Amino acid sequence: MGLAEIVLVVCVALAGIIVNFAVHKIDEGHIGVYYRGGALLHSTSPPGFHMMVPFLTSFRSVQTTLQTDEVKNVPCGTSGGVMIYFDRIEVVNILSAEKVYDVVRNYTADYDKALIFNKVHHELNQFCSAHNLQEVYIELFDQIDENLKKALQLDLVEMAPGLRIQAVRVTKPKIPEVIRKNYESMENEKTKLLIAHQHQKVVEKEAETDRKKAIIEAEKVAQVTKIQLDQQIMEKESQKRVSEIEDTSNFARVKSQADSEFYRANKEAEANKLKLTPEYLELIRYQSIASTNKIYFGNDIPSMFVDSVATGSKVSNKKDQK
């Protein structure tokens, strides 16, 4: 192999090495930033293949999509002096592509260490130092994630406007074993109390249901009794009305009959008054005598017949004289 060929091979090899270090790839969802001699360059690169000066220029790929930073084993001292540890805290954040250069210039490409990791440690210790173990572990634990999110975002508005906190998830802290067992015993007692309370509610509800059933049954019986009583009263009132109508009808009929009898008696009295004259009465007397006339034979005739004949002759003579 001649000298020319050796030089050609060396040049090709050097060209390959240079191209290998000069060509780089930026993945989707990332922005490329460049350093030359340790200084941050103003140029950035979108996703794709790009060229840079090898050996003198380096690049970092900064994620601009949602990412989750995990802060692990954060120590925290409560106001009572108990040391507890948060095993894992997840911070979901996103960096705007337009603000990548400013954030990297101010906080380097590892901006999340200064803006998120260190800030989480600080805010958690601030929270723990202001509350006792009962509040941190039980009473206020459900508020830690929301308070931590607000505190982080409030600082980021001033320090890194393009960085936004989407969510914060905090795991239950680790506490000393003795205290943990005490809390477990307390929770067991609370569970028993809750079960007893729920059982009491069930018993009270059943008793209330039975009472309402009894009230409904009593109201139903009372309503049925009232309906039956009203029905009987209506029947009695109907019978009373019928009796009154019948009494009124009977009274009217009896009164009519009495009036008829009275009218007939008056008319008969008037007729008798006009008919019973002395002449008529004399006629009736003679008719009566004639109807009861008897013939007696013998020497002695009863004197009442002679007297009656004589009396009749006197009455006749008086009438003639008149």
mmCIF file of C-alpha atoms in Angstrom:
data_model
loop_
_atom_site.group_PDB
_atom_site.id
_atom_site.type_symbol
_atom_site.label_atom_id
_atom_site.label_comp_id
_atom_site.label_asym_id
_atom_site.label_seq_id
_atom_site.Cartn_x
_atom_site.Cartn_y
_atom_site.Cartn_z
ATOM 1 C CA MET A 1 0.000 0.000 0.000
ATOM 2 C CA GLY A 2 1.412 3.356 -1.033
ATOM 3 C CA LEU A 3 1.621 6.557 0.952
ATOM 4 C CA ALA A 4 -1.248 8.120 -0.990
ATOM 5 C CA GLU A 5 -3.520 5.259 -0.152
ATOM 6 C CA ILE A 6 -2.617 5.423 3.531
ATOM 7 C CA VAL A 7 -3.370 9.145 3.627
ATOM 8 C CA LEU A 8 -6.711 8.532 1.919
ATOM 9 C CA VAL A 9 -7.687 5.903 4.451
ATOM 10 C CA VAL A 10 -6.697 8.185 7.321
ATOM 11 C CA CYS A 11 -8.687 11.063 5.852
ATOM 12 C CA VAL A 12 -11.752 8.888 5.398
ATOM 13 C CA ALA A 13 -11.433 7.614 8.954
ATOM 14 C CA LEU A 14 -11.051 11.140 10.310
ATOM 15 C CA ALA A 15 -14.027 12.296 8.249
ATOM 16 C CA GLY A 16 -16.096 9.413 9.619
ATOM 17 C CA ILE A 17 -15.103 10.261 13.176
ATOM 18 C CA ILE A 18 -15.879 13.953 12.658
ATOM 19 C CA VAL A 19 -19.240 13.200 11.078
ATOM 20 C CA ASN A 20 -20.056 10.782 13.871
ATOM 21 C CA PHE A 21 -19.418 13.412 16.523
ATOM 22 C CA ALA A 22 -20.910 16.248 14.501
ATOM 23 C CA VAL A 23 -24.270 14.614 13.652
ATOM 24 C CA HIS A 24 -26.677 14.234 16.593
ATOM 25 C CA LYS A 25 -30.375 13.482 17.094
ATOM 26 C CA ILE A 26 -32.991 15.346 19.150
ATOM 27 C CA ASP A 27 -35.961 13.156 20.104
ATOM 28 C CA GLU A 28 -39.586 14.222 19.782
ATOM 29 C CA GLY A 29 -40.812 16.154 22.835
ATOM 30 C CA HIS A 30 -37.352 17.576 23.483
ATOM 31 C CA ILE A 31 -35.406 20.738 22.615
ATOM 32 C CA GLY A 32 -31.645 20.699 22.051
ATOM 33 C CA VAL A 33 -29.399 23.298 23.727
ATOM 34 C CA TYR A 34 -25.693 23.719 22.908
ATOM 35 C CA TYR A 35 -22.541 24.496 24.891
ATOM 36 C CA ARG A 36 -19.199 25.599 23.500
ATOM 37 C CA GLY A 37 -16.339 25.836 25.856
ATOM 38 C CA GLY A 38 -18.802 25.551 28.758
ATOM 39 C CA ALA A 39 -20.831 28.564 27.581
ATOM 40 C CA LEU A 40 -24.456 28.210 26.600
ATOM 41 C CA LEU A 41 -25.095 29.085 22.968
ATOM 42 C CA HIS A 42 -28.162 31.053 21.926
ATOM 43 C CA SER A 43 -29.206 28.501 19.315
ATOM 44 C CA THR A 44 -31.618 25.659 20.099
ATOM 45 C CA SER A 45 -32.739 22.734 17.939
ATOM 46 C CA PRO A 46 -36.135 21.110 17.443
ATOM 47 C CA PRO A 47 -36.538 17.325 17.169
ATOM 48 C CA GLY A 48 -34.579 15.667 14.327
ATOM 49 C CA PHE A 49 -30.953 15.280 13.092
ATOM 50 C CA HIS A 50 -28.591 18.238 13.406
ATOM 51 C CA MET A 51 -24.915 19.111 12.891
ATOM 52 C CA MET A 52 -22.509 20.716 15.350
ATOM 53 C CA VAL A 53 -18.808 21.347 15.604
ATOM 54 C CA PRO A 54 -17.350 18.155 17.050
ATOM 55 C CA PHE A 55 -15.164 18.184 20.136
ATOM 56 C CA LEU A 56 -15.764 21.896 20.677
ATOM 57 C CA THR A 57 -19.578 21.881 20.945
ATOM 58 C CA SER A 58 -21.741 19.669 23.139
ATOM 59 C CA PHE A 59 -25.521 19.458 23.473
ATOM 60 C CA ARG A 60 -28.177 18.579 26.034
ATOM 61 C CA SER A 61 -31.696 17.352 25.235
ATOM 62 C CA VAL A 62 -34.308 19.062 27.429
ATOM 63 C CA GLN A 63 -37.771 17.439 27.741
ATOM 64 C CA THR A 64 -40.762 19.685 26.959
ATOM 65 C CA THR A 65 -43.546 17.162 27.581
ATOM 66 C CA LEU A 66 -45.067 16.011 30.866
ATOM 67 C CA GLN A 67 -42.461 14.447 33.129
ATOM 68 C CA THR A 68 -42.566 13.089 36.676
ATOM 69 C CA ASP A 69 -39.778 13.898 39.078
ATOM 70 C CA GLU A 70 -39.488 11.557 42.067
ATOM 71 C CA VAL A 71 -38.097 12.969 45.283
ATOM 72 C CA LYS A 72 -37.237 10.066 47.579
ATOM 73 C CA ASN A 73 -36.579 9.654 51.292
ATOM 74 C CA VAL A 74 -37.237 13.204 52.440
ATOM 75 C CA PRO A 75 -36.539 13.656 56.186
ATOM 76 C CA CYS A 76 -38.943 15.829 58.135
ATOM 77 C CA GLY A 77 -39.014 16.847 61.800
ATOM 78 C CA THR A 78 -42.361 17.623 63.443
ATOM 79 C CA SER A 79 -42.966 20.374 65.984
ATOM 80 C CA GLY A 80 -42.875 17.710 68.717
ATOM 81 C CA GLY A 81 -39.392 16.566 67.725
ATOM 82 C CA VAL A 82 -40.366 13.290 66.024
ATOM 83 C CA MET A 83 -38.344 12.549 62.890
ATOM 84 C CA ILE A 84 -40.331 11.060 60.028
ATOM 85 C CA TYR A 85 -39.441 10.236 56.402
ATOM 86 C CA PHE A 86 -41.472 10.648 53.240
ATOM 87 C CA ASP A 87 -40.524 7.651 51.128
ATOM 88 C CA ARG A 88 -41.508 9.102 47.741
ATOM 89 C CA ILE A 89 -42.938 12.395 46.463
ATOM 90 C CA GLU A 90 -43.898 12.621 42.782
ATOM 91 C CA VAL A 91 -44.050 16.019 41.081
ATOM 92 C CA VAL A 92 -45.637 16.076 37.615
ATOM 93 C CA ASN A 93 -44.409 19.130 35.647
ATOM 94 C CA ILE A 94 -44.036 20.455 32.133
ATOM 95 C CA LEU A 95 -41.637 23.000 30.633
ATOM 96 C CA SER A 96 -42.730 25.279 27.803
ATOM 97 C CA ALA A 97 -40.593 24.936 24.647
ATOM 98 C CA GLU A 98 -40.355 28.727 24.300
ATOM 99 C CA LYS A 99 -38.876 29.038 27.807
ATOM 100 C CA VAL A 100 -36.263 26.281 27.523
ATOM 101 C CA TYR A 101 -33.359 28.638 26.795
ATOM 102 C CA ASP A 102 -34.192 31.011 29.684
ATOM 103 C CA VAL A 103 -34.657 28.209 32.222
ATOM 104 C CA VAL A 104 -31.463 26.387 31.165
ATOM 105 C CA ARG A 105 -29.501 29.653 31.207
ATOM 106 C CA ASN A 106 -30.665 30.441 34.756
ATOM 107 C CA TYR A 107 -30.784 26.954 36.309
ATOM 108 C CA THR A 108 -28.779 24.711 33.869
ATOM 109 C CA ALA A 109 -30.205 21.715 32.041
ATOM 110 C CA ASP A 110 -30.735 20.048 35.397
ATOM 111 C CA TYR A 111 -33.163 22.803 36.406
ATOM 112 C CA ASP A 112 -35.483 20.387 38.212
ATOM 113 C CA LYS A 113 -32.887 19.813 40.937
ATOM 114 C CA ALA A 114 -32.921 23.467 41.961
ATOM 115 C CA LEU A 115 -36.538 24.292 41.194
ATOM 116 C CA ILE A 116 -38.265 21.064 42.288
ATOM 117 C CA PHE A 117 -36.110 18.706 44.340
ATOM 118 C CA ASN A 118 -34.620 21.292 46.681
ATOM 119 C CA LYS A 119 -37.901 23.172 46.907
ATOM 120 C CA VAL A 120 -39.806 20.009 47.913
ATOM 121 C CA HIS A 121 -37.344 19.397 50.763
ATOM 122 C CA HIS A 122 -37.709 22.977 51.959
ATOM 123 C CA GLU A 123 -41.523 23.149 51.814
ATOM 124 C CA LEU A 124 -41.996 19.773 53.534
ATOM 125 C CA ASN A 125 -39.715 20.737 56.392
ATOM 126 C CA GLN A 126 -41.526 24.040 56.745
ATOM 127 C CA PHE A 127 -44.830 22.199 56.960
ATOM 128 C CA CYS A 128 -43.630 19.563 59.424
ATOM 129 C CA SER A 129 -41.979 22.063 61.758
ATOM 130 C CA ALA A 130 -45.296 23.943 62.085
ATOM 131 C CA HIS A 131 -47.394 20.843 62.948
ATOM 132 C CA ASN A 132 -47.249 17.929 65.319
ATOM 133 C CA LEU A 133 -47.136 14.253 64.362
ATOM 134 C CA GLN A 134 -50.896 13.757 64.731
ATOM 135 C CA GLU A 135 -51.566 16.561 62.263
ATOM 136 C CA VAL A 136 -48.903 15.527 59.749
ATOM 137 C CA TYR A 137 -49.624 11.807 59.851
ATOM 138 C CA ILE A 138 -53.412 11.843 60.256
ATOM 139 C CA GLU A 139 -55.355 15.089 60.364
ATOM 140 C CA LEU A 140 -53.642 17.227 57.687
ATOM 141 C CA PHE A 141 -52.040 14.528 55.538
ATOM 142 C CA ASP A 142 -54.702 14.869 52.823
ATOM 143 C CA GLN A 143 -53.758 18.548 52.428
ATOM 144 C CA ILE A 144 -50.003 18.112 52.005
ATOM 145 C CA ASP A 145 -50.020 17.412 48.274
ATOM 146 C CA GLU A 146 -52.258 20.383 47.447
ATOM 147 C CA ASN A 147 -50.328 22.763 49.716
ATOM 148 C CA LEU A 148 -47.040 21.567 48.256
ATOM 149 C CA LYS A 149 -48.302 22.087 44.722
ATOM 150 C CA LYS A 150 -49.408 25.654 45.493
ATOM 151 C CA ALA A 151 -46.107 26.504 47.179
ATOM 152 C CA LEU A 152 -44.036 25.144 44.253
ATOM 153 C CA GLN A 153 -46.120 26.893 41.611
ATOM 154 C CA LEU A 154 -46.087 30.198 43.510
ATOM 155 C CA ASP A 155 -42.276 30.287 43.452
ATOM 156 C CA LEU A 156 -42.064 29.092 39.836
ATOM 157 C CA VAL A 157 -44.208 31.993 38.634
ATOM 158 C CA GLU A 158 -41.375 34.337 39.645
ATOM 159 C CA MET A 159 -38.338 32.118 39.202
ATOM 160 C CA ALA A 160 -39.241 30.062 36.075
ATOM 161 C CA PRO A 161 -42.430 31.295 34.364
ATOM 162 C CA GLY A 162 -42.344 28.575 31.700
ATOM 163 C CA LEU A 163 -42.350 25.699 34.183
ATOM 164 C CA ARG A 164 -45.757 24.549 35.447
ATOM 165 C CA ILE A 165 -46.627 22.025 38.171
ATOM 166 C CA GLN A 166 -49.501 19.755 37.118
ATOM 167 C CA ALA A 167 -49.829 17.530 40.186
ATOM 168 C CA VAL A 168 -48.086 16.409 43.368
ATOM 169 C CA ARG A 169 -48.457 12.970 44.954
ATOM 170 C CA VAL A 170 -47.181 12.346 48.478
ATOM 171 C CA THR A 171 -46.895 8.870 49.998
ATOM 172 C CA LYS A 172 -47.596 8.170 53.663
ATOM 173 C CA PRO A 173 -44.547 9.071 55.737
ATOM 174 C CA LYS A 174 -42.567 6.517 57.700
ATOM 175 C CA ILE A 175 -42.769 6.999 61.463
ATOM 176 C CA PRO A 176 -41.033 5.230 64.385
ATOM 177 C CA GLU A 177 -42.226 1.652 64.823
ATOM 178 C CA VAL A 178 -43.513 2.133 68.379
ATOM 179 C CA ILE A 179 -45.593 5.132 67.339
ATOM 180 C CA ARG A 180 -46.817 3.301 64.250
ATOM 181 C CA LYS A 181 -48.084 0.404 66.387
ATOM 182 C CA ASN A 182 -49.842 2.864 68.672
ATOM 183 C CA TYR A 183 -51.549 4.421 65.667
ATOM 184 C CA GLU A 184 -52.540 0.983 64.411
ATOM 185 C CA SER A 185 -54.076 0.164 67.806
ATOM 186 C CA MET A 186 -55.848 3.492 67.744
ATOM 187 C CA GLU A 187 -57.169 2.802 64.259
ATOM 188 C CA ASN A 188 -58.384 -0.621 65.377
ATOM 189 C CA GLU A 189 -60.261 0.973 68.269
ATOM 190 C CA LYS A 190 -61.701 3.602 65.942
ATOM 191 C CA THR A 191 -62.773 0.864 63.560
ATOM 192 C CA LYS A 192 -64.499 -1.019 66.372
ATOM 193 C CA LEU A 193 -66.167 2.190 67.512
ATOM 194 C CA LEU A 194 -67.250 2.951 63.968
ATOM 195 C CA ILE A 195 -68.651 -0.560 63.561
ATOM 196 C CA ALA A 196 -70.515 -0.245 66.871
ATOM 197 C CA HIS A 197 -71.801 3.170 65.825
ATOM 198 C CA GLN A 198 -72.952 1.826 62.469
ATOM 199 C CA HIS A 199 -74.603 -1.133 64.199
ATOM 200 C CA GLN A 200 -76.385 1.293 66.507
ATOM 201 C CA LYS A 201 -77.572 3.255 63.499
ATOM 202 C CA VAL A 202 -78.859 0.045 61.914
ATOM 203 C CA VAL A 203 -80.710 -0.908 65.108
ATOM 204 C CA GLU A 204 -82.152 2.591 65.398
ATOM 205 C CA LYS A 205 -83.162 2.497 61.753
ATOM 206 C CA GLU A 206 -84.847 -0.873 62.197
ATOM 207 C CA ALA A 207 -86.656 0.402 65.305
ATOM 208 C CA GLU A 208 -87.711 3.514 63.398
ATOM 209 C CA THR A 209 -88.935 1.332 60.546
ATOM 210 C CA ASP A 210 -90.939 -0.857 62.956
ATOM 211 C CA ARG A 211 -92.381 2.243 64.598
ATOM 212 C CA LYS A 212 -93.410 3.688 61.255
ATOM 213 C CA LYS A 213 -94.958 0.345 60.292
ATOM 214 C CA ALA A 214 -96.913 0.279 63.566
ATOM 215 C CA ILE A 215 -98.043 3.870 62.999
ATOM 216 C CA ILE A 216 -99.123 3.040 59.460
ATOM 217 C CA GLU A 217 -101.018 -0.049 60.650
ATOM 218 C CA ALA A 218 -102.682 1.951 63.453
ATOM 219 C CA GLU A 219 -103.598 4.728 61.030
ATOM 220 C CA LYS A 220 -104.997 2.153 58.623
ATOM 221 C CA VAL A 221 -107.105 0.543 61.358
ATOM 222 C CA ALA A 222 -108.247 3.969 62.539
ATOM 223 C CA GLN A 223 -109.193 4.964 59.011
ATOM 224 C CA VAL A 224 -111.090 1.707 58.467
ATOM 225 C CA THR A 225 -112.881 2.160 61.819
ATOM 226 C CA LYS A 226 -113.718 5.755 60.950
ATOM 227 C CA ILE A 227 -115.068 4.704 57.569
ATOM 228 C CA GLN A 228 -117.191 1.995 59.168
ATOM 229 C CA LEU A 229 -118.427 4.433 61.839
ATOM 230 C CA ASP A 230 -119.253 7.035 59.209
ATOM 231 C CA GLN A 231 -121.086 4.368 57.259
ATOM 232 C CA GLN A 232 -123.108 3.374 60.325
ATOM 233 C CA ILE A 233 -123.893 7.023 61.075
ATOM 234 C CA MET A 234 -125.031 7.532 57.495
ATOM 235 C CA GLU A 235 -127.208 4.438 57.719
ATOM 236 C CA LYS A 236 -128.735 5.677 61.001
ATOM 237 C CA GLU A 237 -129.307 9.123 59.545
ATOM 238 C CA SER A 238 -130.909 7.558 56.474
ATOM 239 C CA GLN A 239 -133.148 5.436 58.694
ATOM 240 C CA LYS A 240 -133.995 8.518 60.758
ATOM 241 C CA ARG A 241 -134.940 10.468 57.643
ATOM 242 C CA VAL A 242 -137.060 7.560 56.401
ATOM 243 C CA SER A 243 -138.768 7.330 59.836
ATOM 244 C CA GLU A 244 -139.396 11.069 59.860
ATOM 245 C CA ILE A 245 -140.846 10.902 56.386
ATOM 246 C CA GLU A 246 -143.047 7.944 57.393
ATOM 247 C CA ASP A 247 -144.150 9.750 60.608
ATOM 248 C CA THR A 248 -144.964 12.866 58.647
ATOM 249 C CA SER A 249 -146.896 10.803 56.127
ATOM 250 C CA ASN A 250 -148.791 8.900 58.892
ATOM 251 C CA PHE A 251 -149.543 12.129 60.738
ATOM 252 C CA ALA A 252 -150.891 13.687 57.578
ATOM 253 C CA ARG A 253 -153.007 10.599 56.860
ATOM 254 C CA VAL A 254 -154.377 10.403 60.431
ATOM 255 C CA LYS A 255 -155.037 14.141 60.438
ATOM 256 C CA SER A 256 -156.836 13.830 57.159
ATOM 257 C CA GLN A 257 -158.912 10.937 58.468
ATOM 258 C CA ALA A 258 -159.677 12.849 61.694
ATOM 259 C CA ASP A 259 -160.649 15.927 59.717
ATOM 260 C CA SER A 260 -162.898 13.766 57.558
ATOM 261 C CA GLU A 261 -164.508 12.145 60.592
ATOM 262 C CA PHE A 262 -164.981 15.537 62.238
ATOM 263 C CA TYR A 263 -166.490 16.949 59.075
ATOM 264 C CA ARG A 264 -168.784 13.937 58.683
ATOM 265 C CA ALA A 265 -169.847 14.149 62.359
ATOM 266 C CA ASN A 266 -170.594 17.855 62.015
ATOM 267 C CA LYS A 267 -172.598 17.274 58.934
ATOM 268 C CA GLU A 268 -174.519 14.407 60.567
ATOM 269 C CA ALA A 269 -175.155 16.588 63.623
ATOM 270 C CA GLU A 270 -176.423 19.356 61.411
ATOM 271 C CA ALA A 271 -178.535 16.910 59.470
ATOM 272 C CA ASN A 272 -179.927 15.389 62.663
ATOM 273 C CA LYS A 273 -180.642 18.839 64.018
ATOM 274 C CA LEU A 274 -182.664 19.586 60.972
ATOM 275 C CA LYS A 275 -184.268 16.138 60.842
ATOM 276 C CA LEU A 276 -185.132 15.553 64.515
ATOM 277 C CA THR A 277 -188.204 17.806 64.681
ATOM 278 C CA PRO A 278 -191.027 17.056 67.202
ATOM 279 C CA GLU A 279 -193.191 15.723 64.432
ATOM 280 C CA TYR A 280 -190.415 13.433 63.253
ATOM 281 C CA LEU A 281 -189.715 12.260 66.757
ATOM 282 C CA GLU A 282 -193.513 11.628 67.247
ATOM 283 C CA LEU A 283 -193.461 9.620 64.072
ATOM 284 C CA ILE A 284 -190.485 7.621 65.213
ATOM 285 C CA ARG A 285 -192.206 6.993 68.537
ATOM 286 C CA TYR A 286 -195.337 5.684 66.888
ATOM 287 C CA GLN A 287 -193.263 3.580 64.562
ATOM 288 C CA SER A 288 -191.406 2.187 67.501
ATOM 289 C CA ILE A 289 -194.640 1.464 69.352
ATOM 290 C CA ALA A 290 -196.092 -0.080 66.290
ATOM 291 C CA SER A 291 -193.079 -2.274 65.795
ATOM 292 C CA THR A 292 -193.324 -3.479 69.391
ATOM 293 C CA ASN A 293 -197.141 -3.611 69.570
ATOM 294 C CA LYS A 294 -198.553 -6.461 71.567
ATOM 295 C CA ILE A 295 -202.201 -7.538 72.058
ATOM 296 C CA TYR A 296 -203.290 -8.367 75.535
ATOM 297 C CA PHE A 297 -206.442 -10.303 76.330
ATOM 298 C CA GLY A 298 -208.167 -10.124 79.669
ATOM 299 C CA ASN A 299 -210.150 -8.012 81.958
ATOM 300 C CA ASP A 300 -207.119 -5.993 83.278
ATOM 301 C CA ILE A 301 -205.021 -4.151 80.690
ATOM 302 C CA PRO A 302 -201.707 -2.667 81.889
ATOM 303 C CA SER A 303 -202.137 0.954 82.684
ATOM 304 C CA MET A 304 -198.937 2.084 80.920
ATOM 305 C CA PHE A 305 -200.539 1.459 77.577
ATOM 306 C CA VAL A 306 -203.627 3.388 78.552
ATOM 307 C CA ASP A 307 -201.449 6.202 79.935
ATOM 308 C CA SER A 308 -199.314 6.246 76.843
ATOM 309 C CA VAL A 309 -202.348 6.423 74.604
ATOM 310 C CA ALA A 310 -203.799 9.220 76.716
ATOM 311 C CA THR A 311 -200.492 11.103 76.677
ATOM 312 C CA GLY A 312 -200.309 10.758 72.937
ATOM 313 C CA SER A 313 -203.856 12.126 72.620
ATOM 314 C CA LYS A 314 -202.954 15.168 74.789
ATOM 315 C CA VAL A 315 -199.871 15.950 72.748
ATOM 316 C CA SER A 316 -201.954 15.678 69.573
ATOM 317 C CA ASN A 317 -204.680 17.981 70.966
ATOM 318 C CA LYS A 318 -202.026 20.639 71.977
ATOM 319 C CA LYS A 319 -200.557 20.618 68.477
ATOM 320 C CA ASP A 320 -204.008 20.986 66.984
ATOM 321 C CA GLN A 321 -204.785 23.952 69.254
ATOM 322 C CA LYS A 322 -201.577 25.644 68.192
#
